[in-house]
mmCIF file of C-alpha atoms in Angstrom:
data_model
loop_
_atom_site.group_PDB
_atom_site.id
_atom_site.type_symbol
_atom_site.label_atom_id
_atom_site.label_comp_id
_atom_site.label_asym_id
_atom_site.label_seq_id
_atom_site.Cartn_x
_atom_site.Cartn_y
_atom_site.Cartn_z
ATOM 1 C CA MET A 15 37.225 -60.276 -27.749
ATOM 2 C CA GLU A 16 36.910 -56.563 -27.024
ATOM 3 C CA ASN A 17 37.866 -55.749 -30.635
ATOM 4 C CA ILE A 18 35.135 -58.056 -31.954
ATOM 5 C CA LYS A 19 32.546 -56.307 -29.742
ATOM 6 C CA ASN A 20 33.683 -52.920 -31.041
ATOM 7 C CA ILE A 21 33.468 -54.108 -34.669
ATOM 8 C CA ILE A 22 29.923 -55.431 -34.116
ATOM 9 C CA LYS A 23 28.949 -52.192 -32.379
ATOM 10 C CA ASP A 24 30.322 -50.105 -35.263
ATOM 11 C CA LYS A 25 28.427 -52.208 -37.816
ATOM 12 C CA LYS A 26 25.182 -51.799 -35.839
ATOM 13 C CA ASN A 27 25.660 -48.032 -35.750
ATOM 14 C CA LYS A 28 26.304 -47.922 -39.494
ATOM 15 C CA ILE A 29 23.190 -50.010 -40.198
ATOM 16 C CA LYS A 30 21.175 -47.710 -37.917
ATOM 17 C CA GLU A 31 22.459 -44.636 -39.781
ATOM 18 C CA GLN A 32 21.574 -46.220 -43.133
ATOM 19 C CA ILE A 33 18.030 -47.004 -41.949
ATOM 20 C CA ASN A 34 17.585 -43.430 -40.715
ATOM 21 C CA LYS A 35 18.784 -42.046 -44.055
ATOM 22 C CA ILE A 36 16.392 -44.302 -45.965
ATOM 23 C CA GLU A 37 13.423 -43.289 -43.758
ATOM 24 C CA GLU A 38 14.340 -39.606 -43.991
ATOM 25 C CA THR A 39 14.425 -39.864 -47.787
ATOM 26 C CA ILE A 40 10.997 -41.509 -47.847
ATOM 27 C CA ILE A 41 9.545 -38.880 -45.541
ATOM 28 C CA GLU A 42 11.040 -35.990 -47.489
ATOM 29 C CA GLU A 43 9.066 -37.229 -50.445
ATOM 30 C CA LYS A 44 5.940 -37.033 -48.286
ATOM 31 C CA GLY A 45 6.599 -33.472 -47.185
ATOM 32 C CA ASN A 46 4.094 -32.084 -49.688
ATOM 33 C CA LEU A 47 0.538 -33.256 -50.232
ATOM 34 C CA LYS A 48 0.368 -36.966 -50.959
ATOM 35 C CA PHE A 49 -2.474 -39.286 -51.797
ATOM 36 C CA PHE A 50 -3.153 -42.745 -50.439
ATOM 37 C CA HIS A 51 -5.524 -44.822 -52.557
ATOM 38 C CA TYR A 52 -7.338 -47.417 -50.489
ATOM 39 C CA ASP A 53 -7.809 -50.519 -52.638
ATOM 40 C CA LYS A 54 -10.820 -51.893 -50.764
ATOM 41 C CA SER A 55 -14.446 -50.878 -50.399
ATOM 42 C CA PHE A 56 -14.992 -48.436 -47.535
ATOM 43 C CA LYS A 57 -18.057 -49.075 -45.391
ATOM 44 C CA PHE A 58 -19.692 -46.211 -43.501
ATOM 45 C CA GLU A 59 -21.217 -46.439 -40.048
ATOM 46 C CA ASN A 60 -24.714 -46.275 -41.598
ATOM 47 C CA GLY A 61 -24.025 -49.345 -43.758
ATOM 48 C CA ALA A 62 -23.453 -47.488 -47.039
ATOM 49 C CA SER A 63 -20.180 -47.983 -48.901
ATOM 50 C CA ILE A 64 -18.007 -46.521 -51.647
ATOM 51 C CA SER A 65 -15.776 -48.625 -53.868
ATOM 52 C CA GLU A 66 -12.919 -46.109 -54.050
ATOM 53 C CA LEU A 67 -11.346 -43.982 -51.331
ATOM 54 C CA THR A 68 -8.507 -41.484 -51.666
ATOM 55 C CA ILE A 69 -6.904 -39.854 -48.634
ATOM 56 C CA ALA A 70 -4.926 -36.623 -49.038
ATOM 57 C CA TYR A 71 -2.281 -36.116 -46.369
ATOM 58 C CA THR A 72 1.042 -34.592 -45.415
ATOM 59 C CA ALA A 73 3.799 -36.139 -43.323
ATOM 60 C CA SER A 74 6.648 -34.143 -41.777
ATOM 61 C CA GLY A 75 9.658 -35.174 -39.717
ATOM 62 C CA HIS A 76 10.750 -38.794 -39.591
ATOM 63 C CA LEU A 77 9.698 -41.996 -37.904
ATOM 64 C CA ASN A 78 12.169 -43.401 -35.415
ATOM 65 C CA ILE A 79 13.223 -47.042 -35.510
ATOM 66 C CA ASN A 80 10.528 -48.066 -33.025
ATOM 67 C CA ARG A 81 7.887 -46.128 -35.013
ATOM 68 C CA ASP A 82 6.480 -44.727 -31.774
ATOM 69 C CA ASN A 83 6.987 -40.978 -32.301
ATOM 70 C CA ALA A 84 4.049 -40.301 -34.642
ATOM 71 C CA ILE A 85 1.615 -37.474 -33.907
ATOM 72 C CA LEU A 86 -1.674 -37.194 -35.791
ATOM 73 C CA ILE A 87 -3.063 -33.677 -36.103
ATOM 74 C CA CYS A 88 -6.770 -33.472 -36.946
ATOM 75 C CA HIS A 89 -7.772 -30.293 -38.701
ATOM 76 C CA ALA A 90 -10.818 -28.169 -37.896
ATOM 77 C CA PHE A 91 -14.021 -27.822 -39.897
ATOM 78 C CA THR A 92 -12.754 -25.948 -42.965
ATOM 79 C CA GLY A 93 -9.089 -26.936 -42.720
ATOM 80 C CA ASP A 94 -6.909 -29.146 -44.893
ATOM 81 C CA ALA A 95 -3.896 -31.443 -44.634
ATOM 82 C CA ASP A 96 -1.249 -28.717 -44.969
ATOM 83 C CA VAL A 97 -0.703 -28.296 -41.233
ATOM 84 C CA LEU A 98 2.708 -26.638 -41.672
ATOM 85 C CA SER A 99 0.911 -23.744 -43.362
ATOM 86 C CA TRP A 100 -2.141 -23.174 -41.176
ATOM 87 C CA TRP A 101 -0.427 -24.008 -37.869
ATOM 88 C CA SER A 102 3.078 -22.771 -38.576
ATOM 89 C CA ASN A 103 3.340 -21.111 -35.148
ATOM 90 C CA PHE A 104 3.091 -24.478 -33.422
ATOM 91 C CA VAL A 105 4.222 -27.178 -35.853
ATOM 92 C CA GLY A 106 7.656 -27.366 -37.438
ATOM 93 C CA LYS A 107 11.317 -27.584 -36.602
ATOM 94 C CA CYS A 108 11.977 -26.445 -33.007
ATOM 95 C CA LYS A 109 8.281 -25.553 -32.554
ATOM 96 C CA ALA A 110 5.908 -26.862 -29.857
ATOM 97 C CA ILE A 111 5.218 -29.912 -32.022
ATOM 98 C CA ASP A 112 8.784 -30.373 -33.168
ATOM 99 C CA THR A 113 9.249 -32.125 -36.524
ATOM 100 C CA ASN A 114 12.882 -32.740 -35.541
ATOM 101 C CA LYS A 115 11.534 -35.019 -32.821
ATOM 102 C CA TYR A 116 8.125 -36.207 -34.057
ATOM 103 C CA PHE A 117 6.658 -37.648 -37.231
ATOM 104 C CA VAL A 118 3.647 -35.399 -37.835
ATOM 105 C CA ILE A 119 0.731 -36.611 -39.943
ATOM 106 C CA CYS A 120 -2.272 -34.574 -41.041
ATOM 107 C CA SER A 121 -4.943 -35.715 -43.494
ATOM 108 C CA ASN A 122 -7.882 -33.987 -45.112
ATOM 109 C CA VAL A 123 -11.057 -35.376 -43.580
ATOM 110 C CA LEU A 124 -13.498 -37.735 -45.265
ATOM 111 C CA GLY A 125 -16.099 -35.621 -47.046
ATOM 112 C CA GLY A 126 -13.747 -32.662 -47.280
ATOM 113 C CA CYS A 127 -12.824 -30.857 -50.477
ATOM 114 C CA SER A 128 -9.029 -30.716 -50.324
ATOM 115 C CA GLY A 129 -8.060 -34.061 -51.803
ATOM 116 C CA THR A 130 -9.827 -36.696 -49.729
ATOM 117 C CA THR A 131 -12.905 -38.352 -51.226
ATOM 118 C CA GLY A 132 -16.069 -36.343 -50.654
ATOM 119 C CA PRO A 133 -19.159 -34.907 -52.376
ATOM 120 C CA SER A 134 -17.075 -32.991 -54.935
ATOM 121 C CA SER A 135 -15.163 -36.153 -55.953
ATOM 122 C CA LYS A 136 -16.060 -37.958 -59.149
ATOM 123 C CA LYS A 137 -17.920 -41.236 -58.882
ATOM 124 C CA PRO A 138 -15.957 -44.333 -59.942
ATOM 125 C CA ASN A 139 -16.021 -44.868 -63.722
ATOM 126 C CA SER A 140 -17.950 -41.628 -64.222
ATOM 127 C CA ASN A 141 -17.405 -37.969 -65.022
ATOM 128 C CA LEU A 142 -20.147 -36.998 -62.579
ATOM 129 C CA CYS A 143 -19.438 -35.878 -59.008
ATOM 130 C CA TYR A 144 -21.131 -37.528 -56.070
ATOM 131 C CA GLY A 145 -22.886 -34.371 -54.889
ATOM 132 C CA THR A 146 -25.624 -35.323 -52.444
ATOM 133 C CA ASP A 147 -25.375 -38.958 -53.578
ATOM 134 C CA PHE A 148 -22.343 -39.186 -51.321
ATOM 135 C CA PRO A 149 -23.199 -41.248 -48.215
ATOM 136 C CA THR A 150 -23.874 -39.365 -45.018
ATOM 137 C CA PHE A 151 -21.053 -39.895 -42.534
ATOM 138 C CA THR A 152 -20.065 -39.356 -38.931
ATOM 139 C CA ILE A 153 -17.011 -38.234 -36.991
ATOM 140 C CA LYS A 154 -16.489 -41.938 -36.324
ATOM 141 C CA ASP A 155 -16.260 -42.520 -40.098
ATOM 142 C CA ILE A 156 -13.734 -39.690 -40.411
ATOM 143 C CA VAL A 157 -11.554 -41.282 -37.725
ATOM 144 C CA LYS A 158 -11.904 -44.705 -39.348
ATOM 145 C CA VAL A 159 -10.417 -43.243 -42.540
ATOM 146 C CA GLN A 160 -7.547 -41.717 -40.550
ATOM 147 C CA LYS A 161 -6.833 -45.122 -39.008
ATOM 148 C CA ILE A 162 -6.636 -46.639 -42.502
ATOM 149 C CA LEU A 163 -3.973 -44.061 -43.357
ATOM 150 C CA VAL A 164 -2.044 -44.613 -40.106
ATOM 151 C CA ASP A 165 -2.090 -48.374 -40.697
ATOM 152 C CA SER A 166 -0.800 -47.881 -44.248
ATOM 153 C CA LEU A 167 2.212 -46.015 -42.842
ATOM 154 C CA GLY A 168 3.124 -49.007 -40.682
ATOM 155 C CA ILE A 169 2.386 -47.243 -37.403
ATOM 156 C CA LYS A 170 1.046 -49.481 -34.638
ATOM 157 C CA LYS A 171 0.559 -46.794 -32.016
ATOM 158 C CA LEU A 172 0.369 -42.990 -32.140
ATOM 159 C CA TYR A 173 2.258 -40.989 -29.566
ATOM 160 C CA CYS A 174 -0.473 -38.346 -29.553
ATOM 161 C CA VAL A 175 -3.620 -37.205 -31.386
ATOM 162 C CA VAL A 176 -4.130 -33.427 -31.491
ATOM 163 C CA GLY A 177 -7.116 -31.422 -32.686
ATOM 164 C CA GLY A 178 -9.027 -28.184 -32.218
ATOM 165 C CA SER A 179 -12.770 -27.569 -32.658
ATOM 166 C CA MET A 180 -13.954 -30.313 -35.064
ATOM 167 C CA GLY A 181 -10.405 -31.659 -34.860
ATOM 168 C CA GLY A 182 -10.905 -32.006 -31.113
ATOM 169 C CA MET A 183 -13.990 -34.118 -31.783
ATOM 170 C CA GLN A 184 -11.842 -36.392 -33.921
ATOM 171 C CA ALA A 185 -9.223 -36.654 -31.176
ATOM 172 C CA LEU A 186 -11.960 -37.621 -28.713
ATOM 173 C CA GLN A 187 -13.332 -40.205 -31.126
ATOM 174 C CA TRP A 188 -9.856 -41.692 -31.463
ATOM 175 C CA THR A 189 -9.780 -42.281 -27.703
ATOM 176 C CA ALA A 190 -13.173 -43.994 -27.929
ATOM 177 C CA SER A 191 -12.680 -46.029 -31.121
ATOM 178 C CA TYR A 192 -8.989 -46.935 -30.931
ATOM 179 C CA PRO A 193 -7.758 -46.365 -27.355
ATOM 180 C CA GLN A 194 -5.000 -48.968 -27.707
ATOM 181 C CA MET A 195 -3.551 -47.149 -30.738
ATOM 182 C CA MET A 196 -2.667 -43.904 -28.951
ATOM 183 C CA GLU A 197 -0.873 -42.660 -25.853
ATOM 184 C CA LYS A 198 -2.157 -39.103 -25.390
ATOM 185 C CA ALA A 199 -4.732 -36.629 -26.687
ATOM 186 C CA ILE A 200 -4.609 -32.836 -26.895
ATOM 187 C CA ILE A 201 -8.091 -31.331 -27.314
ATOM 188 C CA ILE A 202 -8.371 -27.614 -28.042
ATOM 189 C CA ALA A 203 -11.606 -25.573 -27.854
ATOM 190 C CA SER A 204 -13.901 -28.510 -28.531
ATOM 191 C CA THR A 205 -16.795 -30.475 -27.065
ATOM 192 C CA MET A 206 -18.190 -33.984 -26.630
ATOM 193 C CA THR A 207 -21.526 -32.922 -28.117
ATOM 194 C CA HIS A 208 -23.140 -29.881 -29.717
ATOM 195 C CA SER A 209 -25.659 -27.855 -27.742
ATOM 196 C CA PRO A 210 -29.073 -26.868 -29.174
ATOM 197 C CA MET A 211 -27.669 -23.378 -29.803
ATOM 198 C CA GLN A 212 -24.745 -24.720 -31.839
ATOM 199 C CA ILE A 213 -27.050 -26.980 -33.842
ATOM 200 C CA ALA A 214 -29.329 -23.995 -34.475
ATOM 201 C CA PHE A 215 -26.461 -21.909 -35.883
ATOM 202 C CA ASN A 216 -25.467 -24.778 -38.176
ATOM 203 C CA GLU A 217 -29.021 -25.274 -39.389
ATOM 204 C CA ILE A 218 -29.317 -21.607 -40.388
ATOM 205 C CA ALA A 219 -26.008 -21.909 -42.244
ATOM 206 C CA ARG A 220 -27.181 -25.032 -44.070
ATOM 207 C CA GLU A 221 -30.473 -23.351 -44.946
ATOM 208 C CA ALA A 222 -28.564 -20.427 -46.480
ATOM 209 C CA ILE A 223 -26.866 -22.895 -48.853
ATOM 210 C CA THR A 224 -29.828 -25.094 -49.731
ATOM 211 C CA GLU A 225 -32.059 -22.055 -50.397
ATOM 212 C CA ASP A 226 -29.529 -20.627 -52.854
ATOM 213 C CA ASN A 227 -30.977 -20.924 -56.354
ATOM 214 C CA GLU A 228 -27.609 -22.196 -57.594
ATOM 215 C CA TRP A 229 -27.515 -25.226 -55.258
ATOM 216 C CA TYR A 230 -29.685 -27.427 -57.491
ATOM 217 C CA GLY A 231 -30.154 -30.077 -54.831
ATOM 218 C CA GLY A 232 -26.402 -30.503 -54.561
ATOM 219 C CA LYS A 233 -25.968 -31.297 -58.274
ATOM 220 C CA TYR A 234 -24.382 -27.982 -59.212
ATOM 221 C CA TYR A 235 -20.944 -29.249 -60.266
ATOM 222 C CA GLY A 236 -19.979 -28.185 -63.770
ATOM 223 C CA MET A 237 -22.871 -25.713 -63.924
ATOM 224 C CA SER A 238 -22.697 -23.199 -61.100
ATOM 225 C CA SER A 239 -22.002 -22.873 -57.394
ATOM 226 C CA PRO A 240 -24.204 -21.643 -54.517
ATOM 227 C CA ASP A 241 -21.662 -18.975 -53.606
ATOM 228 C CA LYS A 242 -24.145 -16.516 -52.107
ATOM 229 C CA GLY A 243 -25.492 -19.112 -49.719
ATOM 230 C CA LEU A 244 -22.046 -20.449 -48.854
ATOM 231 C CA ALA A 245 -20.720 -16.936 -48.194
ATOM 232 C CA LEU A 246 -23.669 -16.200 -45.913
ATOM 233 C CA ALA A 247 -23.107 -19.489 -44.072
ATOM 234 C CA ARG A 248 -19.476 -18.568 -43.525
ATOM 235 C CA MET A 249 -20.405 -15.095 -42.290
ATOM 236 C CA LEU A 250 -22.648 -16.660 -39.684
ATOM 237 C CA GLY A 251 -19.887 -19.068 -38.731
ATOM 238 C CA HIS A 252 -17.410 -16.258 -38.163
ATOM 239 C CA ILE A 253 -19.765 -14.694 -35.622
ATOM 240 C CA THR A 254 -19.715 -17.910 -33.588
ATOM 241 C CA TYR A 255 -15.919 -18.166 -33.780
ATOM 242 C CA MET A 256 -15.323 -14.821 -32.042
ATOM 243 C CA SER A 257 -16.370 -13.763 -28.553
ATOM 244 C CA GLU A 258 -18.102 -10.431 -28.054
ATOM 245 C CA GLU A 259 -15.068 -9.128 -26.167
ATOM 246 C CA TYR A 260 -12.765 -10.041 -29.045
ATOM 247 C CA MET A 261 -15.085 -8.408 -31.608
ATOM 248 C CA ARG A 262 -15.280 -5.246 -29.519
ATOM 249 C CA LYS A 263 -11.493 -5.002 -29.378
ATOM 250 C CA LYS A 264 -10.979 -5.895 -33.035
ATOM 251 C CA PHE A 265 -13.724 -3.766 -34.598
ATOM 252 C CA GLY A 266 -15.377 -1.517 -32.043
ATOM 253 C CA ARG A 267 -17.884 0.687 -33.861
ATOM 254 C CA ARG A 268 -15.380 1.886 -36.418
ATOM 255 C CA ARG A 269 -16.961 2.787 -39.718
ATOM 256 C CA LYS A 270 -15.990 3.091 -43.345
ATOM 257 C CA LYS A 271 -17.605 5.189 -46.019
ATOM 258 C CA ALA A 272 -20.403 3.189 -47.626
ATOM 259 C CA LEU A 273 -21.415 3.540 -51.272
ATOM 260 C CA LYS A 274 -25.096 3.197 -50.384
ATOM 261 C CA TYR A 275 -27.088 3.203 -47.159
ATOM 262 C CA PHE A 276 -27.635 -0.553 -47.092
ATOM 263 C CA THR A 277 -24.103 -1.528 -48.092
ATOM 264 C CA PRO A 278 -21.581 -2.363 -45.321
ATOM 265 C CA SER A 279 -20.733 0.663 -43.191
ATOM 266 C CA PHE A 280 -19.046 -0.802 -40.118
ATOM 267 C CA GLU A 281 -15.679 -2.557 -40.106
ATOM 268 C CA VAL A 282 -17.246 -5.702 -38.697
ATOM 269 C CA GLU A 283 -19.640 -5.812 -41.674
ATOM 270 C CA ASN A 284 -16.813 -5.470 -44.172
ATOM 271 C CA TYR A 285 -14.871 -8.177 -42.343
ATOM 272 C CA LEU A 286 -17.762 -10.638 -42.583
ATOM 273 C CA HIS A 287 -18.445 -9.920 -46.261
ATOM 274 C CA TYR A 288 -14.763 -10.199 -47.182
ATOM 275 C CA ASN A 289 -14.283 -13.533 -45.413
ATOM 276 C CA GLY A 290 -17.556 -14.913 -46.743
ATOM 277 C CA GLU A 291 -16.652 -14.146 -50.352
ATOM 278 C CA LYS A 292 -13.076 -15.373 -49.959
ATOM 279 C CA PHE A 293 -14.323 -18.644 -48.487
ATOM 280 C CA THR A 294 -16.291 -19.560 -51.614
ATOM 281 C CA ALA A 295 -13.060 -19.781 -53.618
ATOM 282 C CA ARG A 296 -11.624 -22.594 -51.494
ATOM 283 C CA PHE A 297 -14.489 -24.594 -50.001
ATOM 284 C CA ASP A 298 -17.299 -26.736 -51.350
ATOM 285 C CA ALA A 299 -20.887 -26.060 -50.308
ATOM 286 C CA ASN A 300 -21.833 -29.732 -50.081
ATOM 287 C CA SER A 301 -18.817 -30.447 -47.868
ATOM 288 C CA PHE A 302 -20.088 -27.638 -45.622
ATOM 289 C CA LEU A 303 -23.483 -29.345 -45.375
ATOM 290 C CA TYR A 304 -22.109 -32.823 -44.691
ATOM 291 C CA LEU A 305 -19.479 -31.777 -42.152
ATOM 292 C CA THR A 306 -21.754 -29.517 -40.097
ATOM 293 C CA LYS A 307 -24.273 -32.361 -39.921
ATOM 294 C CA ALA A 308 -21.537 -34.778 -38.799
ATOM 295 C CA MET A 309 -20.588 -32.361 -36.017
ATOM 296 C CA ASP A 310 -24.211 -31.938 -34.923
ATOM 297 C CA PHE A 311 -24.700 -35.712 -34.642
ATOM 298 C CA PHE A 312 -21.410 -36.221 -32.780
ATOM 299 C CA ASP A 313 -21.918 -37.420 -29.212
ATOM 300 C CA ALA A 314 -18.954 -39.105 -27.541
ATOM 301 C CA LYS A 315 -20.149 -39.056 -23.933
ATOM 302 C CA ASP A 316 -21.266 -42.684 -23.724
ATOM 303 C CA ASP A 317 -18.293 -44.009 -25.701
ATOM 304 C CA ILE A 318 -15.844 -42.157 -23.457
ATOM 305 C CA LYS A 319 -17.531 -43.414 -20.286
ATOM 306 C CA LYS A 320 -17.116 -47.008 -21.456
ATOM 307 C CA LEU A 321 -13.350 -46.652 -21.789
ATOM 308 C CA LYS A 322 -11.401 -49.087 -19.651
ATOM 309 C CA ILE A 323 -8.014 -47.680 -20.620
ATOM 310 C CA ARG A 324 -6.968 -44.449 -18.930
ATOM 311 C CA LYS A 325 -5.601 -41.774 -21.247
ATOM 312 C CA MET A 326 -3.609 -38.617 -20.665
ATOM 313 C CA TYR A 327 -5.583 -35.595 -21.891
ATOM 314 C CA LEU A 328 -4.509 -31.996 -22.270
ATOM 315 C CA LEU A 329 -7.568 -29.748 -22.561
ATOM 316 C CA ILE A 330 -7.054 -26.216 -23.837
ATOM 317 C CA LYS A 331 -9.650 -23.447 -23.898
ATOM 318 C CA TYR A 332 -9.191 -20.585 -26.359
ATOM 319 C CA LEU A 333 -10.633 -17.612 -24.498
ATOM 320 C CA LEU A 334 -11.543 -15.636 -27.624
ATOM 321 C CA TYR A 335 -13.358 -18.573 -29.260
ATOM 322 C CA HIS A 336 -17.103 -18.199 -28.697
ATOM 323 C CA LEU A 337 -18.413 -21.450 -30.225
ATOM 324 C CA TYR A 338 -17.184 -23.759 -27.443
ATOM 325 C CA LEU A 339 -17.474 -21.844 -24.218
ATOM 326 C CA ILE A 340 -15.741 -22.689 -20.953
ATOM 327 C CA GLY A 341 -18.665 -24.901 -19.876
ATOM 328 C CA TYR A 342 -17.927 -27.359 -22.674
ATOM 329 C CA ILE A 343 -14.300 -27.581 -21.610
ATOM 330 C CA LEU A 344 -15.403 -28.265 -18.022
ATOM 331 C CA VAL A 345 -17.559 -31.125 -19.297
ATOM 332 C CA LEU A 346 -14.527 -32.465 -21.167
ATOM 333 C CA SER A 347 -12.491 -32.223 -17.958
ATOM 334 C CA GLN A 348 -14.678 -34.965 -16.497
ATOM 335 C CA LEU A 349 -13.104 -37.481 -18.894
ATOM 336 C CA LYS A 350 -11.713 -40.620 -17.304
#
């Protein structure tokens, strides 16, 4: 009888090892950027819809047998799905978010410009891009798309949702929209709603883009690109991302020789111009407009208050990040 039990036990272990090998093979194939094509119409919160939806994502690590070790990382405003690149200090083998232990998913947001359907995507059965014909969307819509991806991977419940800045808004929206699908949330330097000051900064940035002569009402694809306006918008954004203390330490009043009087003289000026110009090579101006508007309209206070399921939150304030000051983190700390 004991021998039979041992034989059965050995067979179970072998089957378990085979399943793990199969899942590891599948997930290795998903290590680089992958695309999930949703075969149904996607309906936005405002009632609009698109007939085709593509979600760009990466998946690292492997799902355990119970499929309960998945972590969703939500990227910030101008990020993308390649979390192992932009967050390599924290995500990876033997890192804080350990891909030896967890199955880590990260997708490009709805309306982004790094693979997921957005304004720069081509319309179905057309060579024309959506441009400003793309439906306006909310953070709730972004999270709805992420849920579609999570469902497609056969995951019933996420171990944790993690996000910073706009990613933190997404993590908060997950707790409001799908509280039964997650255990924990880690929210870094974020807020439940934008202040008038933050909305004002975003409006100036949007105005810089829409007043660029190359914007053409958002129909610039294949003709030009409003790079001057987009660069200026990014320069303004960088000012809000850094505290005055951090800028003083990083730049001080150090100067560089300027070619002309009104060309950049201070290091901080050169820094802003460099990052503004570099940004235009990787980001779409219309995505900038849509995403900043989605952040401005985001307001999770009422949804969070209605929650009947208690969640475990970890709130992290980045001291050198000026956009979401300590007051916004204190407001978040009042979560249920």
